[in-house]
Amino acid sequence: MTLSAVVLAAIGIGLTFFPAEILLHAGIVSSAPLLIMLQLLGALYFGFAMLNWMAKGAIIGGIYNKPISVANAAHFLIGGLALIKVLINNPGSPYFLWILGGIYLVFAVCFGIIFNRHPADKQTV
């Protein structure tokens, strides 16, 4: 939970405070509506990071805190699949998208395991 909170907070802070720089680095022409959308997306990421940060000490898995595990699993799985689709169709995509895609898929697998495993199980993954 802590690692996902830190990653999501970093993305959220970056999108909130540096949307123009991120667009420039990605090679996308900046516009006022796009900047606002990225800042709102940054707020979303930061809010999700705070949710994960506040839940980091709680028992998660099985029936415990199921909404948190479902939301994280859905976010990272859908985001990871979207990134993989872009990367397969555009192999020359910027390197940060490849890294982000890998991070998303690792978190998707981890939260999928958390979602399907009871926290008291002593089985190794």
PDB file of C-alpha atoms in Angstrom:
ATOM      1  CA  MET A   1       0.000   0.000   0.000  1.00  0.00           C
ATOM      2  CA  THR A   2       2.815   2.371   0.875  1.00  0.00           C
ATOM      3  CA  LEU A   3       4.618   1.853  -2.418  1.00  0.00           C
ATOM      4  CA  SER A   4       1.453   2.322  -4.458  1.00  0.00           C
ATOM      5  CA  ALA A   5       0.650   5.471  -2.451  1.00  0.00           C
ATOM      6  CA  VAL A   6       4.096   6.906  -3.157  1.00  0.00           C
ATOM      7  CA  VAL A   7       3.932   6.100  -6.889  1.00  0.00           C
ATOM      8  CA  LEU A   8       0.423   7.533  -7.239  1.00  0.00           C
ATOM      9  CA  ALA A   9       1.353  10.647  -5.226  1.00  0.00           C
ATOM     10  CA  ALA A  10       4.400  11.254  -7.424  1.00  0.00           C
ATOM     11  CA  ILE A  11       2.280  10.997 -10.568  1.00  0.00           C
ATOM     12  CA  GLY A  12      -0.425  13.190  -9.011  1.00  0.00           C
ATOM     13  CA  ILE A  13       1.984  15.904  -7.912  1.00  0.00           C
ATOM     14  CA  GLY A  14       3.691  15.864 -11.301  1.00  0.00           C
ATOM     15  CA  LEU A  15       0.417  16.207 -13.193  1.00  0.00           C
ATOM     16  CA  THR A  16      -0.906  18.873 -10.836  1.00  0.00           C
ATOM     17  CA  PHE A  17       2.113  21.153 -10.784  1.00  0.00           C
ATOM     18  CA  PHE A  18       3.945  20.356 -14.054  1.00  0.00           C
ATOM     19  CA  PRO A  19       1.348  19.550 -16.727  1.00  0.00           C
ATOM     20  CA  ALA A  20       2.931  21.765 -19.391  1.00  0.00           C
ATOM     21  CA  GLU A  21       6.374  20.246 -18.833  1.00  0.00           C
ATOM     22  CA  ILE A  22       4.964  16.715 -18.993  1.00  0.00           C
ATOM     23  CA  LEU A  23       3.204  17.495 -22.280  1.00  0.00           C
ATOM     24  CA  LEU A  24       6.402  19.035 -23.667  1.00  0.00           C
ATOM     25  CA  HIS A  25       8.408  15.946 -22.676  1.00  0.00           C
ATOM     26  CA  ALA A  26       5.771  13.695 -24.273  1.00  0.00           C
ATOM     27  CA  GLY A  27       5.848  15.761 -27.479  1.00  0.00           C
ATOM     28  CA  ILE A  28       2.218  16.839 -27.194  1.00  0.00           C
ATOM     29  CA  VAL A  29       1.095  20.365 -28.057  1.00  0.00           C
ATOM     30  CA  SER A  30      -0.168  22.119 -24.948  1.00  0.00           C
ATOM     31  CA  SER A  31      -3.588  23.766 -24.751  1.00  0.00           C
ATOM     32  CA  ALA A  32      -5.538  25.319 -21.884  1.00  0.00           C
ATOM     33  CA  PRO A  33      -8.234  22.596 -21.764  1.00  0.00           C
ATOM     34  CA  LEU A  34      -5.605  19.848 -21.836  1.00  0.00           C
ATOM     35  CA  LEU A  35      -3.661  21.487 -19.004  1.00  0.00           C
ATOM     36  CA  ILE A  36      -6.794  21.668 -16.848  1.00  0.00           C
ATOM     37  CA  MET A  37      -7.626  18.032 -17.619  1.00  0.00           C
ATOM     38  CA  LEU A  38      -4.131  16.939 -16.588  1.00  0.00           C
ATOM     39  CA  GLN A  39      -4.354  18.948 -13.375  1.00  0.00           C
ATOM     40  CA  LEU A  40      -7.706  17.321 -12.566  1.00  0.00           C
ATOM     41  CA  LEU A  41      -6.190  13.928 -13.351  1.00  0.00           C
ATOM     42  CA  GLY A  42      -3.336  14.817 -10.995  1.00  0.00           C
ATOM     43  CA  ALA A  43      -5.865  15.579  -8.264  1.00  0.00           C
ATOM     44  CA  LEU A  44      -7.451  12.182  -8.865  1.00  0.00           C
ATOM     45  CA  TYR A  45      -4.099  10.410  -8.603  1.00  0.00           C
ATOM     46  CA  PHE A  46      -3.206  12.312  -5.455  1.00  0.00           C
ATOM     47  CA  GLY A  47      -6.583  11.517  -3.882  1.00  0.00           C
ATOM     48  CA  PHE A  48      -6.111   7.824  -4.657  1.00  0.00           C
ATOM     49  CA  ALA A  49      -2.618   8.032  -3.163  1.00  0.00           C
ATOM     50  CA  MET A  50      -4.051   9.472   0.044  1.00  0.00           C
ATOM     51  CA  LEU A  51      -6.614   6.657   0.184  1.00  0.00           C
ATOM     52  CA  ASN A  52      -3.835   4.074  -0.083  1.00  0.00           C
ATOM     53  CA  TRP A  53      -1.650   5.934   2.419  1.00  0.00           C
ATOM     54  CA  MET A  54      -4.427   6.068   4.994  1.00  0.00           C
ATOM     55  CA  ALA A  55      -5.209   2.358   4.492  1.00  0.00           C
ATOM     56  CA  LYS A  56      -1.599   1.160   4.647  1.00  0.00           C
ATOM     57  CA  GLY A  57      -1.882  -0.078   8.230  1.00  0.00           C
ATOM     58  CA  ALA A  58      -5.252  -1.793   7.791  1.00  0.00           C
ATOM     59  CA  ILE A  59      -5.870  -5.447   7.044  1.00  0.00           C
ATOM     60  CA  ILE A  60      -6.592  -5.764   3.331  1.00  0.00           C
ATOM     61  CA  GLY A  61      -7.553  -8.929   1.489  1.00  0.00           C
ATOM     62  CA  GLY A  62     -10.483 -11.278   1.282  1.00  0.00           C
ATOM     63  CA  ILE A  63     -13.471  -9.488   2.789  1.00  0.00           C
ATOM     64  CA  TYR A  64     -11.377  -6.910   4.645  1.00  0.00           C
ATOM     65  CA  ASN A  65     -11.322  -3.485   2.994  1.00  0.00           C
ATOM     66  CA  LYS A  66     -12.582  -5.019  -0.235  1.00  0.00           C
ATOM     67  CA  PRO A  67     -13.483  -1.640  -1.814  1.00  0.00           C
ATOM     68  CA  ILE A  68      -9.860  -0.520  -1.502  1.00  0.00           C
ATOM     69  CA  SER A  69      -8.464  -3.698  -3.040  1.00  0.00           C
ATOM     70  CA  VAL A  70     -11.084  -3.705  -5.821  1.00  0.00           C
ATOM     71  CA  ALA A  71     -10.484  -0.036  -6.680  1.00  0.00           C
ATOM     72  CA  ASN A  72      -6.714  -0.513  -6.805  1.00  0.00           C
ATOM     73  CA  ALA A  73      -6.931  -3.751  -8.795  1.00  0.00           C
ATOM     74  CA  ALA A  74      -9.325  -2.161 -11.298  1.00  0.00           C
ATOM     75  CA  HIS A  75      -7.266   1.018 -11.643  1.00  0.00           C
ATOM     76  CA  PHE A  76      -3.963  -0.743 -12.189  1.00  0.00           C
ATOM     77  CA  LEU A  77      -5.366  -3.511 -14.417  1.00  0.00           C
ATOM     78  CA  ILE A  78      -7.319  -1.171 -16.704  1.00  0.00           C
ATOM     79  CA  GLY A  79      -4.486   1.363 -16.781  1.00  0.00           C
ATOM     80  CA  GLY A  80      -1.898  -1.351 -17.430  1.00  0.00           C
ATOM     81  CA  LEU A  81      -3.925  -2.866 -20.265  1.00  0.00           C
ATOM     82  CA  ALA A  82      -4.435   0.567 -21.844  1.00  0.00           C
ATOM     83  CA  LEU A  83      -0.697   1.264 -21.646  1.00  0.00           C
ATOM     84  CA  ILE A  84       0.184  -2.146 -23.092  1.00  0.00           C
ATOM     85  CA  LYS A  85      -2.242  -1.552 -25.985  1.00  0.00           C
ATOM     86  CA  VAL A  86      -0.570   1.785 -26.758  1.00  0.00           C
ATOM     87  CA  LEU A  87       2.909   0.285 -26.487  1.00  0.00           C
ATOM     88  CA  ILE A  88       2.086  -2.679 -28.756  1.00  0.00           C
ATOM     89  CA  ASN A  89       0.627  -0.353 -31.402  1.00  0.00           C
ATOM     90  CA  ASN A  90       3.472   2.181 -31.044  1.00  0.00           C
ATOM     91  CA  PRO A  91       6.731   0.384 -30.142  1.00  0.00           C
ATOM     92  CA  GLY A  92       8.636   3.655 -30.484  1.00  0.00           C
ATOM     93  CA  SER A  93       6.729   5.230 -27.591  1.00  0.00           C
ATOM     94  CA  PRO A  94       8.702   7.236 -25.006  1.00  0.00           C
ATOM     95  CA  TYR A  95      10.615   5.132 -22.499  1.00  0.00           C
ATOM     96  CA  PHE A  96       8.634   6.480 -19.533  1.00  0.00           C
ATOM     97  CA  LEU A  97       5.490   4.827 -20.939  1.00  0.00           C
ATOM     98  CA  TRP A  98       7.278   1.461 -20.974  1.00  0.00           C
ATOM     99  CA  ILE A  99       8.350   1.942 -17.366  1.00  0.00           C
ATOM    100  CA  LEU A 100       4.874   3.092 -16.334  1.00  0.00           C
ATOM    101  CA  GLY A 101       3.297   0.123 -18.127  1.00  0.00           C
ATOM    102  CA  GLY A 102       5.557  -2.272 -16.239  1.00  0.00           C
ATOM    103  CA  ILE A 103       4.818  -0.607 -12.909  1.00  0.00           C
ATOM    104  CA  TYR A 104       1.090  -0.727 -13.597  1.00  0.00           C
ATOM    105  CA  LEU A 105       1.138  -4.425 -14.460  1.00  0.00           C
ATOM    106  CA  VAL A 106       3.167  -5.307 -11.350  1.00  0.00           C
ATOM    107  CA  PHE A 107       0.684  -3.425  -9.160  1.00  0.00           C
ATOM    108  CA  ALA A 108      -2.240  -5.052 -11.026  1.00  0.00           C
ATOM    109  CA  VAL A 109      -0.877  -8.513 -10.235  1.00  0.00           C
ATOM    110  CA  CYS A 110      -0.170  -7.596  -6.605  1.00  0.00           C
ATOM    111  CA  PHE A 111      -3.611  -6.113  -6.002  1.00  0.00           C
ATOM    112  CA  GLY A 112      -5.209  -9.037  -7.835  1.00  0.00           C
ATOM    113  CA  ILE A 113      -3.476 -11.384  -5.390  1.00  0.00           C
ATOM    114  CA  ILE A 114      -4.540  -9.238  -2.437  1.00  0.00           C
ATOM    115  CA  PHE A 115      -8.121  -9.191  -3.715  1.00  0.00           C
ATOM    116  CA  ASN A 116      -8.291 -12.992  -4.032  1.00  0.00           C
ATOM    117  CA  ARG A 117      -6.385 -13.995  -0.900  1.00  0.00           C
ATOM    118  CA  HIS A 118      -7.528 -13.942   2.667  1.00  0.00           C
ATOM    119  CA  PRO A 119      -5.039 -11.986   4.828  1.00  0.00           C
ATOM    120  CA  ALA A 120      -4.776 -14.847   7.349  1.00  0.00           C
ATOM    121  CA  ASP A 121      -3.613 -17.358   4.704  1.00  0.00           C
ATOM    122  CA  LYS A 122      -0.002 -18.334   5.221  1.00  0.00           C
ATOM    123  CA  GLN A 123       0.400 -19.603   1.664  1.00  0.00           C
ATOM    124  CA  THR A 124       3.286 -18.235  -0.349  1.00  0.00           C
ATOM    125  CA  VAL A 125       2.527 -16.487  -3.575  1.00  0.00           C
TER     126      VAL A 125
END
